[in-house]
Short mmCIF file of C-alpha atoms in Angstrom, two decimals:
data_model
loop_
_atom_site.label_atom_id
_atom_site.label_comp_id
_atom_site.label_asym_id
_atom_site.label_seq_id
_atom_site.Cartn_x
_atom_site.Cartn_y
_atom_site.Cartn_z
CA UNK A 1 -36.92 -13.71 -56.19
CA UNK A 2 -34.45 -10.73 -56.35
CA UNK A 3 -35.51 -8.96 -54.05
CA UNK A 4 -35.49 -11.66 -51.42
CA UNK A 5 -32.30 -12.25 -52.50
CA UNK A 6 -31.41 -8.89 -51.11
CA UNK A 7 -33.27 -8.44 -48.15
CA UNK A 8 -32.17 -11.88 -46.49
CA UNK A 9 -28.53 -10.45 -47.48
CA UNK A 10 -29.50 -6.96 -45.42
CA UNK A 11 -30.53 -9.07 -42.24
CA UNK A 12 -27.66 -11.98 -42.24
CA UNK A 13 -25.26 -8.78 -42.46
CA UNK A 14 -27.16 -6.65 -39.96
CA UNK A 15 -26.89 -9.37 -37.55
CA UNK A 16 -23.23 -10.51 -38.42
CA UNK A 17 -22.88 -6.70 -36.94
CA UNK A 18 -24.59 -7.43 -34.04
CA UNK A 19 -22.75 -10.04 -33.09
CA UNK A 20 -19.63 -8.87 -33.63
CA UNK A 21 -20.18 -5.47 -32.01
CA UNK A 22 -21.41 -7.55 -28.90
CA UNK A 23 -18.69 -9.83 -28.96
CA UNK A 24 -16.25 -6.51 -29.26
CA UNK A 25 -18.55 -5.03 -26.54
CA UNK A 26 -17.94 -8.37 -24.12
CA UNK A 27 -14.58 -8.27 -24.78
CA UNK A 28 -13.46 -4.76 -23.50
CA UNK A 29 -15.39 -5.46 -20.88
CA UNK A 30 -13.99 -8.66 -19.92
CA UNK A 31 -10.59 -6.66 -20.43
CA UNK A 32 -11.32 -3.86 -18.57
CA UNK A 33 -11.30 -3.02 -14.92
CA UNK A 34 -12.14 -5.56 -12.86
CA UNK A 35 -12.51 -3.44 -10.30
CA UNK A 36 -15.71 -1.69 -11.97
CA UNK A 37 -17.05 -4.73 -12.59
CA UNK A 38 -16.38 -6.64 -9.09
CA UNK A 39 -17.55 -4.02 -7.06
CA UNK A 40 -20.81 -3.24 -8.40
CA UNK A 41 -19.95 0.68 -7.48
CA UNK A 42 -22.18 3.65 -9.66
CA UNK A 43 -19.98 5.56 -7.90
CA UNK A 44 -16.20 6.50 -8.96
CA UNK A 45 -13.64 9.10 -7.44
CA UNK A 46 -13.13 11.75 -10.11
CA UNK A 47 -9.36 11.42 -10.40
CA UNK A 48 -8.11 11.30 -14.03
CA UNK A 49 -6.76 8.30 -14.86
CA UNK A 50 -2.95 8.11 -14.58
CA UNK A 51 -1.18 7.56 -17.49
CA UNK A 52 2.27 5.90 -16.38
CA UNK A 53 4.95 5.19 -18.89
CA UNK A 54 7.86 4.85 -16.81
CA UNK A 55 8.51 5.38 -13.07
CA UNK A 56 10.37 6.79 -10.70
CA UNK A 57 12.94 5.09 -8.59
CA UNK A 58 12.57 5.28 -5.39
CA UNK A 59 9.20 5.44 -5.69
CA UNK A 60 7.41 3.88 -2.51
CA UNK A 61 6.51 6.63 -0.55
CA UNK A 62 10.21 7.94 -0.51
CA UNK A 63 12.56 9.25 -2.62
CA UNK A 64 16.10 9.43 -3.48
CA UNK A 65 15.30 13.95 -2.36
CA UNK A 66 13.56 12.86 0.47
CA UNK A 67 16.27 10.28 1.92
CA UNK A 68 18.93 12.53 1.31
CA UNK A 69 16.98 15.39 2.99
CA UNK A 70 16.13 13.69 6.12
CA UNK A 71 19.84 11.38 6.12
CA UNK A 72 21.36 14.85 6.13
CA UNK A 73 19.50 16.45 8.65
CA UNK A 74 20.55 13.64 10.77
CA UNK A 75 24.05 13.58 9.82
CA UNK A 76 24.48 17.50 10.61
CA UNK A 77 22.62 17.23 13.69
CA UNK A 78 18.94 18.72 13.16
CA UNK A 79 17.47 17.70 17.16
CA UNK A 80 13.92 17.17 15.89
CA UNK A 81 15.00 15.03 12.66
CA UNK A 82 17.37 12.80 15.04
CA UNK A 83 14.74 12.68 17.78
CA UNK A 84 12.22 11.16 14.19
CA UNK A 85 15.11 9.00 12.92
CA UNK A 86 15.32 7.35 16.53
CA UNK A 87 11.72 5.30 15.97
CA UNK A 88 14.07 3.12 13.60
CA UNK A 89 16.99 2.91 15.82
CA UNK A 90 15.42 1.43 18.45
CA UNK A 91 13.14 -1.31 15.98
CA UNK A 92 16.10 -2.09 14.24
CA UNK A 93 18.02 -2.78 18.01
CA UNK A 94 14.84 -4.91 19.12
CA UNK A 95 14.35 -7.00 16.24
CA UNK A 96 17.57 -9.80 15.95
CA UNK A 97 17.62 -10.22 12.04
CA UNK A 98 15.95 -13.47 11.60
CA UNK A 99 18.11 -16.52 10.14
CA UNK A 100 15.41 -18.77 9.36
CA UNK A 101 12.05 -17.52 7.31
CA UNK A 102 9.46 -19.97 6.67
CA UNK A 103 8.16 -21.86 3.11
CA UNK A 104 4.61 -21.43 3.86
CA UNK A 105 3.04 -18.78 6.41
CA UNK A 106 -0.30 -19.85 8.03
CA UNK A 107 -2.62 -16.90 8.77
CA UNK A 108 -5.86 -16.62 10.75
CA UNK A 109 -8.66 -13.85 10.60
CA UNK A 110 -9.75 -11.70 13.86
CA UNK A 111 -6.39 -11.45 15.00
CA UNK A 112 -5.85 -14.57 14.85
CA UNK A 113 -2.06 -15.62 14.52
CA UNK A 114 0.65 -17.84 13.52
CA UNK A 115 4.64 -17.74 13.92
CA UNK A 116 4.74 -17.75 10.36
CA UNK A 117 2.57 -14.17 10.07
CA UNK A 118 4.46 -13.09 12.86
CA UNK A 119 7.44 -12.95 11.73
CA UNK A 120 6.48 -11.83 8.31
CA UNK A 121 5.21 -8.38 9.47
CA UNK A 122 8.03 -7.73 12.61
CA UNK A 123 10.47 -8.49 8.91
CA UNK A 124 8.88 -6.38 6.51
CA UNK A 125 8.85 -3.82 8.85
CA UNK A 126 12.33 -4.76 9.97
CA UNK A 127 13.44 -4.91 6.07
CA UNK A 128 12.28 -1.41 5.70
CA UNK A 129 13.33 0.17 9.17
CA UNK A 130 17.61 -1.48 8.18
CA UNK A 131 16.72 -0.02 4.31
CA UNK A 132 15.95 2.90 5.81
CA UNK A 133 19.30 3.17 8.80
CA UNK A 134 21.70 2.14 5.59
CA UNK A 135 20.34 5.25 3.32
CA UNK A 136 21.52 7.30 6.51
CA UNK A 137 24.45 6.01 7.67
CA UNK A 138 26.19 4.64 4.24
CA UNK A 139 27.10 1.66 7.00
CA UNK A 140 27.33 -1.39 4.37
CA UNK A 141 26.01 -3.94 7.05
CA UNK A 142 22.84 -2.32 7.11
CA UNK A 143 22.80 -3.29 3.58
CA UNK A 144 23.46 -6.48 3.91
CA UNK A 145 21.55 -7.69 6.56
CA UNK A 146 18.19 -5.79 4.42
CA UNK A 147 19.37 -8.07 2.26
CA UNK A 148 19.56 -10.61 3.79
CA UNK A 149 16.02 -10.26 4.77
CA UNK A 150 14.94 -9.71 1.17
CA UNK A 151 16.28 -12.80 -0.28
CA UNK A 152 15.34 -15.08 2.73
CA UNK A 153 11.61 -14.64 2.17
CA UNK A 154 11.62 -14.81 -2.00
CA UNK A 155 13.83 -17.37 -2.11
CA UNK A 156 12.20 -19.27 0.86
CA UNK A 157 8.53 -18.13 0.81
CA UNK A 158 6.16 -21.15 -1.27
CA UNK A 159 2.42 -20.07 -0.45
CA UNK A 160 0.15 -18.81 2.33
CA UNK A 161 -1.93 -21.76 4.64
CA UNK A 162 -5.10 -21.13 7.03
CA UNK A 163 -4.94 -21.51 10.27
CA UNK A 164 -8.56 -23.07 10.66
CA UNK A 165 -11.41 -23.82 9.46
CA UNK A 166 -13.07 -20.53 10.79
CA UNK A 167 -10.66 -18.81 8.86
CA UNK A 168 -11.10 -16.71 6.03
CA UNK A 169 -10.96 -17.90 3.19
CA UNK A 170 -9.46 -15.18 1.49
CA UNK A 171 -7.43 -14.16 4.70
CA UNK A 172 -3.41 -14.67 2.84
CA UNK A 173 -4.45 -12.08 -0.21
CA UNK A 174 -5.13 -9.37 3.00
CA UNK A 175 -1.99 -10.27 4.69
CA UNK A 176 0.04 -10.31 1.45
CA UNK A 177 -1.43 -6.65 1.04
CA UNK A 178 -0.01 -5.74 4.46
CA UNK A 179 3.44 -6.92 4.32
CA UNK A 180 4.34 -6.75 0.44
CA UNK A 181 4.45 -2.67 -0.36
CA UNK A 182 6.71 -2.47 2.89
CA UNK A 183 8.67 -5.13 1.59
CA UNK A 184 9.32 -3.23 -1.79
CA UNK A 185 10.04 -0.12 -0.49
CA UNK A 186 12.62 -1.40 1.69
CA UNK A 187 13.36 -2.75 -1.80
CA UNK A 188 13.47 -0.01 -3.91
CA UNK A 189 15.91 1.94 -1.43
CA UNK A 190 18.23 -1.49 -1.74
CA UNK A 191 18.03 -1.68 -5.71
CA UNK A 192 17.50 1.97 -6.64
CA UNK A 193 19.41 4.82 -3.99
CA UNK A 194 22.67 5.65 -4.01
CA UNK A 195 25.45 6.97 -1.76
CA UNK A 196 28.41 8.98 -3.55
CA UNK A 197 26.99 6.78 -6.56
CA UNK A 198 26.83 3.60 -4.84
CA UNK A 199 23.71 1.29 -4.40
CA UNK A 200 23.16 -1.29 -1.95
CA UNK A 201 25.12 -4.12 -3.78
CA UNK A 202 21.61 -6.01 -4.27
CA UNK A 203 22.78 -8.78 -6.88
CA UNK A 204 20.97 -9.22 -10.49
CA UNK A 205 20.00 -12.26 -9.53
CA UNK A 206 18.59 -11.66 -5.75
CA UNK A 207 16.66 -8.57 -7.60
CA UNK A 208 14.84 -11.55 -10.17
CA UNK A 209 14.06 -13.72 -7.68
CA UNK A 210 12.24 -10.76 -4.76
CA UNK A 211 10.20 -9.95 -8.32
CA UNK A 212 9.47 -13.71 -8.32
CA UNK A 213 8.36 -13.77 -4.71
CA UNK A 214 6.13 -10.60 -5.80
CA UNK A 215 4.12 -12.15 -8.83
CA UNK A 216 3.87 -15.18 -6.98
CA UNK A 217 1.65 -13.56 -3.76
CA UNK A 218 0.15 -10.78 -6.50
CA UNK A 219 -0.75 -13.59 -9.12
CA UNK A 220 -2.30 -15.88 -6.12
CA UNK A 221 -3.42 -13.91 -3.67
CA UNK A 222 -3.63 -10.00 -3.72
CA UNK A 223 -5.20 -10.15 -7.33
CA UNK A 224 -7.88 -12.69 -5.59
CA UNK A 225 -9.77 -10.14 -2.82
CA UNK A 226 -12.85 -10.76 -2.49
CA UNK A 227 -15.07 -7.53 -2.88
CA UNK A 228 -15.63 -6.07 0.64
CA UNK A 229 -15.86 -2.54 0.14
CA UNK A 230 -13.58 -1.90 3.09
CA UNK A 231 -10.14 -1.41 3.63
CA UNK A 232 -9.46 -5.34 2.16
CA UNK A 233 -9.89 -3.64 -0.92
CA UNK A 234 -7.83 -0.46 -0.05
CA UNK A 235 -4.80 -2.91 0.64
CA UNK A 236 -5.16 -4.13 -2.59
CA UNK A 237 -5.01 -1.19 -4.38
CA UNK A 238 -2.21 -0.20 -2.68
CA UNK A 239 0.00 -3.04 -2.95
CA UNK A 240 -0.96 -3.41 -6.78
CA UNK A 241 0.56 0.27 -7.36
CA UNK A 242 3.65 -0.90 -4.83
CA UNK A 243 4.14 -3.84 -6.75
CA UNK A 244 3.96 -2.02 -10.16
CA UNK A 245 6.48 -0.13 -9.51
CA UNK A 246 9.31 -2.43 -8.97
CA UNK A 247 8.41 -4.70 -11.38
CA UNK A 248 8.11 -1.32 -14.67
CA UNK A 249 4.69 -2.57 -15.20
CA UNK A 250 2.66 -0.08 -16.10
CA UNK A 251 -0.46 -2.59 -16.69
CA UNK A 252 -0.48 -3.56 -12.89
CA UNK A 253 0.18 -0.20 -11.06
CA UNK A 254 -2.64 1.07 -13.51
CA UNK A 255 -4.53 -1.83 -11.95
CA UNK A 256 -4.21 -0.69 -8.45
CA UNK A 257 -4.78 2.51 -9.59
CA UNK A 258 -7.82 1.76 -10.09
CA UNK A 259 -8.88 0.41 -7.54
CA UNK A 260 -8.01 2.77 -5.34
CA UNK A 261 -10.04 4.95 -7.90
CA UNK A 262 -12.92 3.03 -7.04
CA UNK A 263 -13.32 2.20 -3.55
CA UNK A 264 -11.94 5.63 -2.24
CA UNK A 265 -15.74 6.94 -3.03
CA UNK A 266 -17.09 4.67 -1.46
CA UNK A 267 -15.21 3.81 1.71
CA UNK A 268 -14.87 7.52 2.43
CA UNK A 269 -18.71 8.30 2.31
CA UNK A 270 -19.19 12.13 0.43
CA UNK A 271 -19.19 14.10 3.78
CA UNK A 272 -16.33 12.43 5.33
CA UNK A 273 -17.97 9.83 7.44
CA UNK A 274 -16.66 5.63 6.99
CA UNK A 275 -18.92 3.37 8.48
CA UNK A 276 -16.43 0.62 8.87
CA UNK A 277 -14.86 2.67 11.44
CA UNK A 278 -18.71 2.22 12.90
CA UNK A 279 -19.78 -1.35 11.78
CA UNK A 280 -16.04 -2.57 12.65
CA UNK A 281 -16.81 -1.20 16.31
CA UNK A 282 -12.65 -0.39 16.86
CA UNK A 283 -10.13 2.32 16.05
CA UNK A 284 -8.08 0.19 13.46
CA UNK A 285 -10.08 -1.08 10.52
CA UNK A 286 -11.04 2.29 9.16
CA UNK A 287 -7.48 3.46 9.46
CA UNK A 288 -6.34 0.90 7.42
CA UNK A 289 -8.20 2.12 4.79
CA UNK A 290 -7.17 5.92 5.41
CA UNK A 291 -3.43 4.62 6.09
CA UNK A 292 -3.62 2.82 2.25
CA UNK A 293 -5.36 5.41 0.41
CA UNK A 294 -2.98 8.13 1.69
CA UNK A 295 0.38 5.90 0.92
CA UNK A 296 -1.92 5.12 -2.56
CA UNK A 297 -1.71 9.03 -3.22
CA UNK A 298 1.97 9.66 -2.07
CA UNK A 299 3.22 6.73 -4.40
CA UNK A 300 0.96 8.20 -7.01
CA UNK A 301 2.67 11.90 -6.33
CA UNK A 302 5.66 10.66 -6.79
CA UNK A 303 5.25 8.96 -10.43
CA UNK A 304 3.89 13.09 -10.95
CA UNK A 305 0.27 12.49 -10.35
CA UNK A 306 -1.06 14.60 -7.81
CA UNK A 307 -4.93 13.38 -8.19
CA UNK A 308 -6.11 10.84 -5.64
CA UNK A 309 -5.01 13.62 -3.39
CA UNK A 310 -7.57 15.58 -4.52
CA UNK A 311 -10.34 13.05 -5.95
CA UNK A 312 -13.47 13.84 -4.97
CA UNK A 313 -12.90 16.99 -3.54
CA UNK A 314 -9.97 16.32 -1.67
CA UNK A 315 -11.75 12.94 0.24
CA UNK A 316 -8.79 11.15 1.83
CA UNK A 317 -8.92 14.72 3.95
CA UNK A 318 -12.42 14.85 4.71
CA UNK A 319 -12.00 10.87 6.05
CA UNK A 320 -9.73 12.49 8.38
CA UNK A 321 -11.92 15.03 9.48
CA UNK A 322 -14.37 11.77 10.63
CA UNK A 323 -11.20 10.77 11.93
CA UNK A 324 -10.56 14.27 13.83
CA UNK A 325 -14.37 13.45 15.19
CA UNK A 326 -14.10 10.20 16.26
CA UNK A 327 -11.04 11.14 18.66
CA UNK A 328 -13.38 13.82 20.07
CA UNK A 329 -16.16 10.83 20.26
CA UNK A 330 -18.70 13.47 18.17
CA UNK A 331 -19.37 10.77 15.46
CA UNK A 332 -22.51 8.40 15.45
CA UNK A 333 -20.39 5.80 18.04
CA UNK A 334 -17.25 5.99 20.50
CA UNK A 335 -14.25 3.05 19.91
CA UNK A 336 -11.64 5.80 19.79
CA UNK A 337 -10.25 7.88 22.13
CA UNK A 338 -6.66 10.08 22.62
CA UNK A 339 -5.23 7.39 23.50
CA UNK A 340 -5.63 5.09 20.40
CA UNK A 341 -3.30 4.41 17.93
CA UNK A 342 -2.36 6.66 15.39
CA UNK A 343 -1.60 4.97 12.23
CA UNK A 344 1.64 6.37 10.26
CA UNK A 345 -0.82 7.63 7.48
CA UNK A 346 -1.69 9.93 9.36
CA UNK A 347 1.95 11.44 8.94
CA UNK A 348 1.87 11.25 5.14
CA UNK A 349 -2.00 13.10 4.78
CA UNK A 350 -0.26 15.85 6.88
CA UNK A 351 2.60 16.43 5.19
CA UNK A 352 0.21 17.02 1.92
CA UNK A 353 -3.01 18.63 3.26
CA UNK A 354 -1.60 20.35 6.60
CA UNK A 355 -4.95 20.62 8.07
CA UNK A 356 -6.02 21.42 11.40
CA UNK A 357 -7.65 18.25 11.80
CA UNK A 358 -4.68 15.99 10.93
CA UNK A 359 -2.30 18.57 13.15
CA UNK A 360 -3.98 17.63 16.03
CA UNK A 361 -4.31 13.76 15.45
CA UNK A 362 -0.47 13.30 14.36
CA UNK A 363 0.37 16.11 17.19
CA UNK A 364 -1.32 13.34 19.65
CA UNK A 365 1.69 10.51 19.47
CA UNK A 366 4.50 12.04 16.75
CA UNK A 367 6.74 11.19 16.39
CA UNK A 368 4.97 7.85 14.60
CA UNK A 369 6.84 4.45 14.78
CA UNK A 370 5.41 1.46 13.59
CA UNK A 371 1.63 0.05 13.74
CA UNK A 372 1.22 -2.26 17.11
CA UNK A 373 -0.05 -5.01 14.69
CA UNK A 374 3.20 -4.55 11.94
CA UNK A 375 0.50 -3.63 8.78
CA UNK A 376 1.49 -0.84 7.56
CA UNK A 377 5.08 0.82 7.29
CA UNK A 378 6.14 3.17 10.19
CA UNK A 379 8.79 5.97 10.53
CA UNK A 380 6.30 8.58 8.71
CA UNK A 381 7.40 11.42 10.82
CA UNK A 382 11.35 10.75 10.52
CA UNK A 383 10.86 10.30 6.43
CA UNK A 384 8.09 12.80 5.40
CA UNK A 385 7.24 15.84 8.45
CA UNK A 386 7.92 18.42 7.35
CA UNK A 387 9.89 17.57 3.79
CA UNK A 388 8.89 19.97 1.38
CA UNK A 389 9.81 17.40 -1.60
CA UNK A 390 7.06 14.83 -0.56
CA UNK A 391 3.97 17.01 -0.69
#
């Protein structure tokens, strides 16, 4: 009887330990990156995990030093940088600052648009252009106009809505992943950039409201993106990294970083091929992925982590090699030509890698402004070409 009692006690202990171990393992899996479980991916980048404990500000594509440098060059009469800066001036001059904003942004899929969708995309670019103009000139009116746009959207916006029944129900997440980082890039400059020791004057209350706006679009839209293994997930990762920097949230930044490391080797294959190019049958969608990856790598670099640029044997560079082949029409499908748009991420990638293929691509249309569809922030020839502090 005593032996039986010992046996049953031992068995019960083993069973309890097994249950506890399974429970802990299940919770760890749940708490781990949603990217690896959602993507079902067995391949992951060889980039080491970012260990961010505090953030460099401004830290979304630009820094205090880089903005001082390019602005100083223009103010000092550098002809080339002045020509690059003209893209900023032209955009500001051709886009009046809005006086009204939408509570609901209506979005459609596959290019279908609405007045609210068109405005928020243009306004994100405009806010960033105004921030760059203030940083270069020190003229307060440019800062005031930028703040007007940031406040206009953050105090007014409530939600996204679908254009019609044919709209992908997840489209709002993609739209938010495109416009939000551009707003954040402008907001980083307004919040942190200093001109002779003075900031833009953006109030603490307004900064808090903008943070509320970021949490709204992040929690309700960007976080809910499906797994497509294409530009959607690349854009999602870049957006969350940018949001994390502004919110000073290491967890949000890390989640975005891990999205990038998960999807980079899926979207850009080991030989550099990007299946999205031929499957989407255009010269744009695969550039969304490359631009998101290049911008994410730049964000990480500013924060002291260079591993996204070098991940998977410099996979981002290999992707741009494929883009060069696409423009030369030597890939398995032909949807690009030398007259196709070149997205501004090309300039950021060139600033780091400086390969002959990237030199060719940027040279097709430099100085680069904004994309025709206003999906990603632009003016990268002004902000990045030859800027060694961002390499």
